PDB file of C-alpha atoms in Angstrom:
ATOM      1  CA  ASP B 240      -1.989 189.101  77.727  1.00 58.00           C
ATOM      2  CA  ALA B 241      -0.030 187.599  74.990  1.00 67.00           C
ATOM      3  CA  ASP B 242       2.346 190.581  73.579  1.00 91.00           C
ATOM      4  CA  VAL B 243       1.790 189.953  69.596  1.00 94.00           C
ATOM      5  CA  THR B 244      -1.913 189.107  68.780  1.00 95.00           C
ATOM      6  CA  GLN B 245      -4.005 188.809  65.711  1.00 97.00           C
ATOM      7  CA  THR B 246      -7.250 189.241  64.596  1.00 97.00           C
ATOM      8  CA  PRO B 247      -9.138 187.502  63.312  1.00 97.00           C
ATOM      9  CA  ARG B 248      -8.015 183.932  64.229  1.00 95.00           C
ATOM     10  CA  ASN B 249      -9.664 182.056  61.392  1.00 96.00           C
ATOM     11  CA  ARG B 250     -11.106 183.436  57.870  1.00 96.00           C
ATOM     12  CA  ILE B 251     -13.191 182.048  55.232  1.00 97.00           C
ATOM     13  CA  THR B 252     -14.008 184.067  52.175  1.00 96.00           C
ATOM     14  CA  LYS B 253     -14.719 184.194  48.491  1.00 96.00           C
ATOM     15  CA  THR B 254     -12.589 184.751  45.431  1.00 97.00           C
ATOM     16  CA  GLY B 255     -12.457 188.560  44.975  1.00 97.00           C
ATOM     17  CA  LYS B 256     -13.355 190.287  48.545  1.00 96.00           C
ATOM     18  CA  ARG B 257     -10.876 192.396  50.275  1.00 96.00           C
ATOM     19  CA  ILE B 258      -9.265 191.057  53.588  1.00 96.00           C
ATOM     20  CA  MET B 259      -7.863 192.740  56.000  1.00 97.00           C
ATOM     21  CA  LEU B 260      -5.848 191.020  58.622  1.00 98.00           C
ATOM     22  CA  GLU B 261      -4.396 192.704  61.686  1.00 98.00           C
ATOM     23  CA  CYS B 262      -1.634 192.460  64.134  1.00 98.00           C
ATOM     24  CA  SER B 263      -0.901 194.200  67.574  1.00 97.00           C
ATOM     25  CA  GLN B 264       1.828 194.234  70.198  1.00 96.00           C
ATOM     26  CA  THR B 265       2.791 195.114  73.292  1.00 95.00           C
ATOM     27  CA  LYS B 266       6.331 194.570  73.031  1.00 90.00           C
ATOM     28  CA  GLY B 267       7.370 198.203  72.052  1.00 90.00           C
ATOM     29  CA  HIS B 268       9.134 197.339  68.761  1.00 90.00           C
ATOM     30  CA  ASP B 269       9.656 199.284  66.264  1.00 89.00           C
ATOM     31  CA  ARG B 270      10.062 196.186  63.659  1.00 91.00           C
ATOM     32  CA  MET B 271       7.366 194.027  62.464  1.00 94.00           C
ATOM     33  CA  TYR B 272       6.986 191.600  59.962  1.00 94.00           C
ATOM     34  CA  TRP B 273       4.331 189.695  57.850  1.00 97.00           C
ATOM     35  CA  TYR B 274       4.672 185.913  56.553  1.00 96.00           C
ATOM     36  CA  ARG B 275       2.642 183.314  55.240  1.00 96.00           C
ATOM     37  CA  GLN B 276       3.258 179.490  55.849  1.00 95.00           C
ATOM     38  CA  ASP B 277       2.617 177.258  53.444  1.00 92.00           C
ATOM     39  CA  PRO B 278       2.411 173.401  53.544  1.00 83.00           C
ATOM     40  CA  GLY B 279       5.878 172.380  52.006  1.00 78.00           C
ATOM     41  CA  LEU B 280       7.248 175.505  51.582  1.00 80.00           C
ATOM     42  CA  GLY B 281       8.063 176.603  54.786  1.00 85.00           C
ATOM     43  CA  LEU B 282       7.404 180.233  56.050  1.00 92.00           C
ATOM     44  CA  ARG B 283       8.461 183.260  53.595  1.00 94.00           C
ATOM     45  CA  LEU B 284       8.363 186.745  54.256  1.00 94.00           C
ATOM     46  CA  ILE B 285       5.375 189.341  52.514  1.00 96.00           C
ATOM     47  CA  TYR B 286       6.391 192.498  53.664  1.00 96.00           C
ATOM     48  CA  TYR B 287       8.168 193.769  56.970  1.00 94.00           C
ATOM     49  CA  SER B 288       8.198 197.291  58.335  1.00 93.00           C
ATOM     50  CA  PHE B 289      10.899 198.929  60.431  1.00 88.00           C
ATOM     51  CA  ASP B 290       9.285 201.817  61.969  1.00 88.00           C
ATOM     52  CA  VAL B 291       6.070 203.655  60.560  1.00 89.00           C
ATOM     53  CA  LYS B 292       7.251 205.843  57.811  1.00 90.00           C
ATOM     54  CA  ASP B 293       9.168 202.572  56.305  1.00 92.00           C
ATOM     55  CA  ILE B 294       7.699 199.623  54.786  1.00 94.00           C
ATOM     56  CA  ASN B 295       9.461 196.695  52.598  1.00 93.00           C
ATOM     57  CA  LYS B 296       8.207 194.532  50.114  1.00 94.00           C
ATOM     58  CA  GLY B 297       9.227 190.951  51.417  1.00 92.00           C
ATOM     59  CA  GLU B 298       9.842 187.761  49.118  1.00 89.00           C
ATOM     60  CA  ILE B 299       6.399 187.338  48.029  1.00 94.00           C
ATOM     61  CA  SER B 300       4.565 190.779  48.173  1.00 94.00           C
ATOM     62  CA  ASP B 301       2.358 190.581  44.913  1.00 95.00           C
ATOM     63  CA  GLY B 302      -1.246 190.670  45.330  1.00 95.00           C
ATOM     64  CA  TYR B 303      -0.910 191.759  49.332  1.00 97.00           C
ATOM     65  CA  SER B 304      -0.627 195.259  50.305  1.00 97.00           C
ATOM     66  CA  VAL B 305       0.162 196.453  54.173  1.00 97.00           C
ATOM     67  CA  SER B 306      -0.228 199.913  56.204  1.00 96.00           C
ATOM     68  CA  ARG B 307       1.347 200.976  59.650  1.00 96.00           C
ATOM     69  CA  GLN B 308      -0.876 202.244  61.611  1.00 91.00           C
ATOM     70  CA  ALA B 309       1.514 203.003  64.788  1.00 94.00           C
ATOM     71  CA  GLN B 310       4.348 201.616  65.798  1.00 93.00           C
ATOM     72  CA  ALA B 311       2.180 199.199  67.751  1.00 95.00           C
ATOM     73  CA  LYS B 312      -0.130 198.137  64.443  1.00 97.00           C
ATOM     74  CA  PHE B 313       0.779 196.345  61.636  1.00 98.00           C
ATOM     75  CA  SER B 314      -2.371 195.191  58.965  1.00 98.00           C
ATOM     76  CA  LEU B 315      -2.002 193.099  55.731  1.00 98.00           C
ATOM     77  CA  SER B 316      -4.764 193.570  53.195  1.00 97.00           C
ATOM     78  CA  LEU B 317      -5.528 191.443  50.393  1.00 96.00           C
ATOM     79  CA  GLU B 318      -6.985 193.801  47.835  1.00 91.00           C
ATOM     80  CA  SER B 319      -8.438 190.781  45.946  1.00 95.00           C
ATOM     81  CA  ALA B 320      -8.292 187.378  47.207  1.00 96.00           C
ATOM     82  CA  ILE B 321      -7.596 184.047  45.515  1.00 96.00           C
ATOM     83  CA  PRO B 322      -7.408 180.843  46.127  1.00 96.00           C
ATOM     84  CA  ASN B 323      -3.894 180.389  46.519  1.00 95.00           C
ATOM     85  CA  GLN B 324      -3.787 183.051  48.959  1.00 97.00           C
ATOM     86  CA  THR B 325      -4.915 180.009  51.057  1.00 97.00           C
ATOM     87  CA  ALA B 326      -2.610 180.066  54.056  1.00 96.00           C
ATOM     88  CA  LEU B 327      -1.937 180.731  57.644  1.00 95.00           C
ATOM     89  CA  TYR B 328      -0.372 184.270  58.180  1.00 97.00           C
ATOM     90  CA  PHE B 329       1.888 184.939  61.086  1.00 97.00           C
ATOM     91  CA  CYS B 330       2.667 188.439  62.322  1.00 97.00           C
ATOM     92  CA  ALA B 331       6.477 188.839  63.815  1.00 94.00           C
ATOM     93  CA  THR B 332       7.779 192.115  65.644  1.00 93.00           C
ATOM     94  CA  SER B 333      11.781 192.580  66.826  1.00 88.00           C
ATOM     95  CA  GLU B 334      13.592 195.543  68.150  1.00 82.00           C
ATOM     96  CA  THR B 335      16.482 195.371  65.743  1.00 70.00           C
ATOM     97  CA  GLU B 336      17.410 193.350  63.248  1.00 59.00           C
ATOM     98  CA  THR B 337      20.738 194.451  62.567  1.00 60.00           C
ATOM     99  CA  THR B 338      22.373 192.736  65.689  1.00 61.00           C
ATOM    100  CA  SER B 339      23.196 189.097  66.901  1.00 58.00           C
ATOM    101  CA  THR B 340      21.026 189.191  69.610  1.00 62.00           C
ATOM    102  CA  ASP B 341      17.912 190.078  68.316  1.00 74.00           C
ATOM    103  CA  THR B 342      15.300 187.799  68.182  1.00 82.00           C
ATOM    104  CA  GLN B 343      11.407 187.688  66.208  1.00 86.00           C
ATOM    105  CA  TYR B 344       8.452 187.231  68.197  1.00 90.00           C
ATOM    106  CA  PHE B 345       5.578 185.050  66.566  1.00 92.00           C
ATOM    107  CA  GLY B 346       1.978 186.316  66.608  1.00 94.00           C
ATOM    108  CA  PRO B 347      -0.690 183.136  66.975  1.00 93.00           C
ATOM    109  CA  GLY B 348      -1.240 183.421  63.506  1.00 95.00           C
ATOM    110  CA  THR B 349      -4.650 183.383  61.121  1.00 96.00           C
ATOM    111  CA  ARG B 350      -5.516 180.901  58.833  1.00 95.00           C
ATOM    112  CA  LEU B 351      -7.157 182.332  55.806  1.00 97.00           C
ATOM    113  CA  THR B 352      -9.133 180.299  52.704  1.00 97.00           C
ATOM    114  CA  VAL B 353     -10.216 181.688  50.032  1.00 97.00           C
ATOM    115  CA  LEU B 354     -12.471 179.808  48.184  1.00 96.00           C
TER     116      LEU B 354
ATOM    117  CA  LYS M  69      19.889 184.695  47.962  1.00 84.00           C
ATOM    118  CA  GLN M  70      20.066 182.482  51.544  1.00 90.00           C
ATOM    119  CA  GLU M  71      18.713 179.510  51.544  1.00 92.00           C
ATOM    120  CA  VAL M  72      17.776 177.089  54.429  1.00 95.00           C
ATOM    121  CA  THR M  73      17.709 173.208  54.474  1.00 97.00           C
ATOM    122  CA  GLN M  74      16.346 170.905  57.311  1.00 97.00           C
ATOM    123  CA  ILE M  75      16.786 167.267  57.201  1.00 94.00           C
ATOM    124  CA  PRO M  76      15.307 165.071  58.300  1.00 92.00           C
ATOM    125  CA  ALA M  77      11.988 166.359  57.004  1.00 94.00           C
ATOM    126  CA  ALA M  78      10.342 163.922  59.454  1.00 95.00           C
ATOM    127  CA  LEU M  79      11.329 161.373  62.079  1.00 95.00           C
ATOM    128  CA  SER M  80       9.802 159.238  64.242  1.00 96.00           C
ATOM    129  CA  VAL M  81      11.629 157.894  67.201  1.00 96.00           C
ATOM    130  CA  PRO M  82      10.737 156.099  70.742  1.00 96.00           C
ATOM    131  CA  GLU M  83      10.627 157.850  73.669  1.00 97.00           C
ATOM    132  CA  GLY M  84      13.589 158.594  75.748  1.00 97.00           C
ATOM    133  CA  GLU M  85      16.078 158.553  72.827  1.00 96.00           C
ATOM    134  CA  ASN M  86      18.711 161.469  72.524  1.00 97.00           C
ATOM    135  CA  LEU M  87      18.020 162.652  68.877  1.00 95.00           C
ATOM    136  CA  VAL M  88      20.136 165.251  66.579  1.00 96.00           C
ATOM    137  CA  LEU M  89      18.112 168.172  63.812  1.00 97.00           C
ATOM    138  CA  ASN M  90      20.339 169.281  61.266  1.00 97.00           C
ATOM    139  CA  CYS M  91      20.040 172.606  59.240  1.00 98.00           C
ATOM    140  CA  SER M  92      22.418 174.509  56.256  1.00 97.00           C
ATOM    141  CA  PHE M  93      22.103 177.598  55.318  1.00 96.00           C
ATOM    142  CA  THR M  94      24.051 178.854  52.266  1.00 94.00           C
ATOM    143  CA  ASP M  95      24.953 182.401  53.406  1.00 91.00           C
ATOM    144  CA  SER M  96      27.657 182.636  56.567  1.00 90.00           C
ATOM    145  CA  ALA M  97      26.911 186.256  56.640  1.00 89.00           C
ATOM    146  CA  ILE M  98      23.903 185.844  59.360  1.00 90.00           C
ATOM    147  CA  TYR M  99      23.427 187.713  62.191  1.00 87.00           C
ATOM    148  CA  ASN M 100      21.984 184.942  64.510  1.00 90.00           C
ATOM    149  CA  LEU M 101      20.498 181.294  63.590  1.00 93.00           C
ATOM    150  CA  GLN M 102      17.146 180.339  65.383  1.00 94.00           C
ATOM    151  CA  TRP M 103      15.098 177.696  66.442  1.00 96.00           C
ATOM    152  CA  PHE M 104      11.647 177.257  66.732  1.00 95.00           C
ATOM    153  CA  ARG M 105       8.886 174.740  67.566  1.00 96.00           C
ATOM    154  CA  GLN M 106       5.499 174.805  65.986  1.00 94.00           C
ATOM    155  CA  ASP M 107       2.205 172.617  67.381  1.00 91.00           C
ATOM    156  CA  PRO M 108      -0.257 171.557  64.922  1.00 84.00           C
ATOM    157  CA  GLY M 109      -2.379 174.850  64.073  1.00 77.00           C
ATOM    158  CA  LYS M 110      -0.587 176.878  66.004  1.00 81.00           C
ATOM    159  CA  GLY M 111       1.880 180.031  66.550  1.00 86.00           C
ATOM    160  CA  LEU M 112       5.858 179.598  66.920  1.00 91.00           C
ATOM    161  CA  THR M 113       7.653 179.527  70.346  1.00 91.00           C
ATOM    162  CA  SER M 114      11.230 180.401  70.130  1.00 90.00           C
ATOM    163  CA  LEU M 115      13.284 177.411  71.414  1.00 95.00           C
ATOM    164  CA  LEU M 116      17.202 179.116  71.135  1.00 94.00           C
ATOM    165  CA  LEU M 117      18.730 181.906  69.505  1.00 92.00           C
ATOM    166  CA  ILE M 118      22.497 181.365  69.049  1.00 93.00           C
ATOM    167  CA  GLN M 119      24.226 184.695  68.120  1.00 89.00           C
ATOM    168  CA  SER M 120      26.766 184.363  64.841  1.00 89.00           C
ATOM    169  CA  SER M 121      29.920 184.863  67.302  1.00 90.00           C
ATOM    170  CA  GLN M 122      28.413 181.897  69.632  1.00 92.00           C
ATOM    171  CA  ARG M 123      29.417 178.390  69.131  1.00 94.00           C
ATOM    172  CA  GLU M 124      26.295 176.447  70.775  1.00 95.00           C
ATOM    173  CA  GLN M 125      23.200 177.732  73.420  1.00 94.00           C
ATOM    174  CA  THR M 126      21.658 175.244  75.603  1.00 96.00           C
ATOM    175  CA  SER M 127      18.031 175.020  77.659  1.00 95.00           C
ATOM    176  CA  GLY M 128      17.083 172.394  79.213  1.00 96.00           C
ATOM    177  CA  ARG M 129      17.407 169.337  77.466  1.00 97.00           C
ATOM    178  CA  LEU M 130      18.396 171.174  74.141  1.00 97.00           C
ATOM    179  CA  ASN M 131      21.630 171.873  72.457  1.00 97.00           C
ATOM    180  CA  ALA M 132      22.098 173.768  69.513  1.00 97.00           C
ATOM    181  CA  SER M 133      25.161 174.615  67.981  1.00 97.00           C
ATOM    182  CA  LEU M 134      26.380 176.720  64.967  1.00 97.00           C
ATOM    183  CA  ASP M 135      29.254 176.125  62.857  1.00 96.00           C
ATOM    184  CA  LYS M 136      29.412 179.484  60.548  1.00 92.00           C
ATOM    185  CA  SER M 137      32.415 178.428  58.550  1.00 92.00           C
ATOM    186  CA  SER M 138      30.542 175.308  57.370  1.00 94.00           C
ATOM    187  CA  GLY M 139      26.647 176.785  57.292  1.00 95.00           C
ATOM    188  CA  ARG M 140      25.665 174.395  59.924  1.00 97.00           C
ATOM    189  CA  SER M 141      23.441 174.426  62.682  1.00 97.00           C
ATOM    190  CA  THR M 142      21.942 171.064  64.880  1.00 97.00           C
ATOM    191  CA  LEU M 143      19.449 171.095  67.507  1.00 97.00           C
ATOM    192  CA  TYR M 144      19.775 168.276  69.700  1.00 97.00           C
ATOM    193  CA  ILE M 145      17.406 166.923  72.173  1.00 97.00           C
ATOM    194  CA  ALA M 146      17.768 164.665  75.177  1.00 97.00           C
ATOM    195  CA  ALA M 147      15.957 162.046  76.854  1.00 97.00           C
ATOM    196  CA  SER M 148      13.058 163.308  74.323  1.00 97.00           C
ATOM    197  CA  GLN M 149       9.610 162.696  75.407  1.00 97.00           C
ATOM    198  CA  PRO M 150       5.509 162.078  74.303  1.00 96.00           C
ATOM    199  CA  GLY M 151       5.544 165.853  74.505  1.00 96.00           C
ATOM    200  CA  ASP M 152       8.534 166.697  72.667  1.00 97.00           C
ATOM    201  CA  SER M 153       6.482 166.094  69.769  1.00 97.00           C
ATOM    202  CA  ALA M 154       6.259 168.932  67.263  1.00 96.00           C
ATOM    203  CA  THR M 155       7.740 170.458  64.149  1.00 95.00           C
ATOM    204  CA  TYR M 156      11.023 172.350  64.422  1.00 97.00           C
ATOM    205  CA  LEU M 157      12.092 174.697  62.422  1.00 96.00           C
ATOM    206  CA  CYS M 158      15.680 176.806  62.049  1.00 96.00           C
ATOM    207  CA  ALA M 159      15.252 180.329  60.869  1.00 95.00           C
ATOM    208  CA  ALA M 160      18.660 182.670  59.616  1.00 92.00           C
ATOM    209  CA  SER M 161      18.919 186.105  60.081  1.00 87.00           C
ATOM    210  CA  GLY M 162      20.849 188.188  57.728  1.00 80.00           C
ATOM    211  CA  GLY M 163      22.908 186.708  55.435  1.00 68.00           C
ATOM    212  CA  GLY M 164      21.753 188.732  52.578  1.00 68.00           C
ATOM    213  CA  ALA M 165      18.205 188.627  52.950  1.00 68.00           C
ATOM    214  CA  ASP M 166      15.237 191.020  55.260  1.00 76.00           C
ATOM    215  CA  GLY M 167      13.370 189.307  57.714  1.00 84.00           C
ATOM    216  CA  LEU M 168      14.394 185.199  58.504  1.00 89.00           C
ATOM    217  CA  THR M 169      14.941 182.759  56.013  1.00 92.00           C
ATOM    218  CA  PHE M 170      13.035 179.884  57.204  1.00 94.00           C
ATOM    219  CA  GLY M 171      14.121 175.992  56.833  1.00 96.00           C
ATOM    220  CA  LYS M 172      10.674 173.901  55.852  1.00 95.00           C
ATOM    221  CA  GLY M 173      11.121 172.406  59.553  1.00 95.00           C
ATOM    222  CA  THR M 174      11.283 168.648  60.525  1.00 96.00           C
ATOM    223  CA  HIS M 175       8.374 167.120  61.618  1.00 95.00           C
ATOM    224  CA  LEU M 176       9.055 164.962  64.870  1.00 97.00           C
ATOM    225  CA  ILE M 177       7.203 162.403  66.788  1.00 97.00           C
ATOM    226  CA  ILE M 178       8.084 160.855  70.003  1.00 97.00           C
ATOM    227  CA  GLN M 179       6.373 157.035  70.415  1.00 95.00           C
ATOM    228  CA  PRO M 180       5.841 156.631  74.170  1.00 93.00           C
TER     229      PRO M 180
END
């Protein structure tokens, strides 16, 4: 079984709809991240969480919100989806960030299309 | 703000050649530098992680180097194969940023 899973894998929705993307991990890591990937722009950080009670905005948090329901679960919500939120969304985990030996592990991604 | 740049954006070479992918970053205060592989429509697979105190890391036909002082990393692929065709991403951890700061990737095609 995959260590980091994302649901759904693909989603098509309409402008104005509320959408939730879910991420679960079995790695036992405290830190979880949400990134989006757009052609030509690379991956950019949306939100990250150091533990259940610690949530932080990333580079491009406007229009998004998150919920850390448990150590293993981190959800990303689009309250009112708009077409420029069409992208590939990745969840990632890491044990820590402040060591040189730590790596981030990525889920398979969710392809979201907003019409 | 940390910025990561990858050159070239795309590369096509015949099978069997050795090749080098380049990555540069603006803030040298990084924790580590990671190289990932991404296949079309798929997630990211971690290839190599170089700690800030290291100069290089090797895994099979892959060798990654890090020069913090010049803000550069390279990924060397030996004896390339068609299965190496993918997009290669480098990402810096730290350097004043939270999470990873990614380059835009190098799209690599190995011609059979």
